[in-house]
Short mmCIF file of C-alpha atoms in Angstrom, two decimals:
data_model
loop_
_atom_site.label_atom_id
_atom_site.label_comp_id
_atom_site.label_asym_id
_atom_site.label_seq_id
_atom_site.Cartn_x
_atom_site.Cartn_y
_atom_site.Cartn_z
CA MET A 1 109.43 6.44 -70.81
CA ILE A 2 108.51 10.13 -70.52
CA ARG A 3 105.37 9.46 -72.55
CA LEU A 4 104.37 6.66 -70.15
CA LEU A 5 104.89 8.90 -67.13
CA ALA A 6 102.81 11.66 -68.75
CA LEU A 7 99.96 9.20 -69.40
CA LEU A 8 100.11 7.90 -65.84
CA LEU A 9 100.08 11.46 -64.48
CA ALA A 10 97.09 12.40 -66.70
CA ASN A 11 95.18 9.32 -65.52
CA LEU A 12 95.97 10.11 -61.90
CA ILE A 13 94.66 13.67 -62.34
CA CYS A 14 91.43 12.38 -63.97
CA VAL A 15 90.83 9.86 -61.18
CA THR A 16 91.45 12.54 -58.53
CA LEU A 17 89.02 14.97 -60.19
CA LEU A 18 86.34 12.28 -60.50
CA ALA A 19 86.72 11.34 -56.85
CA GLN A 20 86.18 14.97 -55.87
CA SER A 21 82.97 15.39 -57.96
CA PRO A 22 80.05 16.48 -55.81
CA GLU A 23 77.20 14.09 -55.05
CA PRO A 24 73.95 14.74 -56.92
CA THR A 25 71.64 17.16 -55.12
CA PRO A 26 67.90 16.53 -54.72
CA SER A 27 67.22 18.81 -57.69
CA GLN A 28 69.73 16.78 -59.68
CA PRO A 29 68.63 13.14 -59.25
CA ALA A 30 71.23 10.42 -59.63
CA ASN A 31 68.96 8.57 -62.08
CA GLY A 32 68.19 11.41 -64.48
CA GLU A 33 68.35 14.99 -65.50
CA ALA A 34 67.89 17.95 -63.19
CA PHE A 35 64.66 19.93 -63.31
CA SER A 36 64.93 22.84 -65.74
CA ASP A 37 63.05 24.97 -68.25
CA GLN A 38 63.80 22.29 -70.84
CA VAL A 39 62.25 19.56 -68.68
CA MET A 40 59.14 21.66 -68.08
CA ASN A 41 58.90 22.50 -71.76
CA ARG A 42 59.00 18.79 -72.64
CA VAL A 43 56.23 17.99 -70.13
CA LEU A 44 54.04 20.83 -71.38
CA HIS A 45 54.71 20.00 -75.02
CA ASP A 46 53.61 16.39 -74.47
CA PHE A 47 50.51 17.59 -72.57
CA GLN A 48 49.74 20.03 -75.42
CA LYS A 49 50.22 17.34 -78.09
CA GLY A 50 48.00 14.91 -76.18
CA MET A 51 45.21 17.47 -75.95
CA GLN A 52 45.47 18.33 -79.64
CA ASP A 53 45.47 14.64 -80.60
CA HIS A 54 42.57 13.80 -78.25
CA SER A 55 44.79 11.27 -76.49
CA SER A 56 43.84 11.02 -72.83
CA ARG A 57 46.54 8.39 -72.40
CA ARG A 58 49.21 10.82 -73.57
CA VAL A 59 47.82 13.73 -71.52
CA LEU A 60 47.53 11.66 -68.35
CA SER A 61 51.00 10.17 -68.80
CA GLU A 62 52.37 13.59 -67.78
CA PHE A 63 50.80 13.19 -64.30
CA ASP A 64 51.96 10.89 -61.51
CA ALA A 65 48.80 8.94 -60.66
CA SER A 66 50.29 7.37 -57.52
CA ARG A 67 51.65 10.58 -55.95
CA MET A 68 49.07 13.14 -57.10
CA GLU A 69 46.26 13.96 -54.74
CA GLY A 70 43.03 14.20 -56.73
CA TYR A 71 44.38 12.38 -59.79
CA LEU A 72 41.02 10.68 -60.48
CA GLN A 73 39.33 14.08 -60.57
CA VAL A 74 41.86 15.33 -63.13
CA GLU A 75 41.36 12.16 -65.17
CA GLY A 76 37.61 12.83 -65.16
CA GLN A 77 38.12 16.45 -66.19
CA ILE A 78 40.24 15.41 -69.17
CA GLU A 79 37.62 12.87 -70.27
CA GLN A 80 34.85 15.48 -69.95
CA LEU A 81 36.87 17.97 -72.01
CA PHE A 82 37.34 15.39 -74.77
CA ASN A 83 33.63 14.52 -74.69
CA ARG A 84 32.52 18.16 -75.00
CA TYR A 85 35.15 19.72 -77.23
CA ASP A 86 36.49 18.77 -80.61
CA THR A 87 39.68 20.76 -81.16
CA PHE A 88 42.12 22.18 -78.63
CA HIS A 89 44.65 24.97 -78.91
CA ILE A 90 47.09 25.35 -76.06
CA HIS A 91 49.74 28.02 -75.82
CA TYR A 92 52.16 28.38 -72.93
CA ARG A 93 55.12 30.41 -71.83
CA ILE A 94 57.31 29.27 -68.97
CA LEU A 95 57.89 32.23 -66.69
CA GLN A 96 60.04 30.59 -64.01
CA THR A 97 61.35 27.23 -62.88
CA SER A 98 63.00 26.33 -59.59
CA THR A 99 63.50 23.46 -57.21
CA GLU A 100 62.27 23.03 -53.68
CA GLY A 101 63.81 19.95 -52.12
CA GLN A 102 63.03 17.10 -54.52
CA LYS A 103 60.24 18.99 -56.28
CA GLY A 104 60.50 20.89 -59.52
CA MET A 105 58.38 24.03 -59.47
CA ALA A 106 57.20 26.05 -62.47
CA THR A 107 55.10 29.13 -63.09
CA VAL A 108 53.58 29.13 -66.56
CA GLU A 109 51.35 31.52 -68.48
CA MET A 110 48.80 29.28 -70.23
CA GLN A 111 46.02 29.73 -72.72
CA LEU A 112 43.50 27.02 -73.51
CA GLU A 113 40.97 27.30 -76.31
CA ALA A 114 38.57 24.54 -77.31
CA ASP A 115 35.92 24.34 -80.00
CA PRO A 116 32.71 22.50 -79.05
CA ARG A 117 31.57 19.23 -80.60
CA GLN A 118 27.95 20.44 -80.76
CA ASP A 119 26.86 23.29 -83.01
CA GLY A 120 25.77 26.32 -81.03
CA ALA A 121 27.57 25.27 -77.83
CA PRO A 122 29.97 27.86 -76.44
CA SER A 123 33.70 27.63 -77.02
CA LEU A 124 36.01 27.25 -74.04
CA ARG A 125 38.60 29.95 -73.40
CA ARG A 126 40.98 30.04 -70.45
CA ASP A 127 43.94 32.28 -69.86
CA GLY A 128 45.94 32.45 -66.69
CA GLN A 129 49.03 31.80 -64.68
CA MET A 130 49.49 28.18 -63.64
CA HIS A 131 51.73 26.81 -60.90
CA PHE A 132 53.07 23.27 -61.33
CA GLU A 133 54.85 20.90 -58.97
CA LEU A 134 56.70 17.94 -60.42
CA LEU A 135 58.54 14.98 -58.96
CA ARG A 136 61.01 12.69 -60.62
CA SER A 137 59.63 9.23 -61.48
CA GLU A 138 61.74 6.26 -62.53
CA LYS A 139 62.12 7.65 -66.04
CA ASP A 140 61.05 11.29 -66.13
CA TRP A 141 59.54 14.24 -64.31
CA LYS A 142 55.77 14.01 -63.67
CA ILE A 143 53.19 16.55 -62.51
CA VAL A 144 52.02 15.93 -58.94
CA ASP A 145 50.08 19.16 -58.46
CA PHE A 146 48.93 22.22 -60.37
CA GLN A 147 46.97 25.30 -59.43
CA PRO A 148 44.39 26.50 -60.14
CA ARG A 149 42.77 23.10 -60.54
CA ASP A 150 39.67 24.54 -62.19
CA PHE A 151 41.73 25.49 -65.26
CA LEU A 152 40.87 22.08 -66.74
CA THR A 153 37.22 22.08 -65.66
CA PRO A 154 34.94 21.86 -68.72
#
């Protein structure tokens, strides 16, 4: 009997604690994980892998085509990069992540190096601080803006 009362009391405490759990905040969507360094690292890693594999589909899957102003321009830039350069080396270091309303924000130190397809053509070298804005899609966080935009210009 004491055991039964102890189990009932434990269940009552669990139900009470669950009922008092806070609602998800905008930076912590109900349908997925909150924006964090780990989320940004995953997005950048997939972008990096797509560039190295010459997979425009994989690179562009990290962007939200429907919510990103100028998406078609970015798509064109990626295609031009793949047409002009053979191999890509991308290094990044996440300096800071934060949330602003529903957006995930990140400041990232990035380096992009690309070797040309044509002999004698110059290599591409970029190094700078990038600012990213991401929004949660149905399944994952997607890039909706980045600055400076000319970082990906061939």
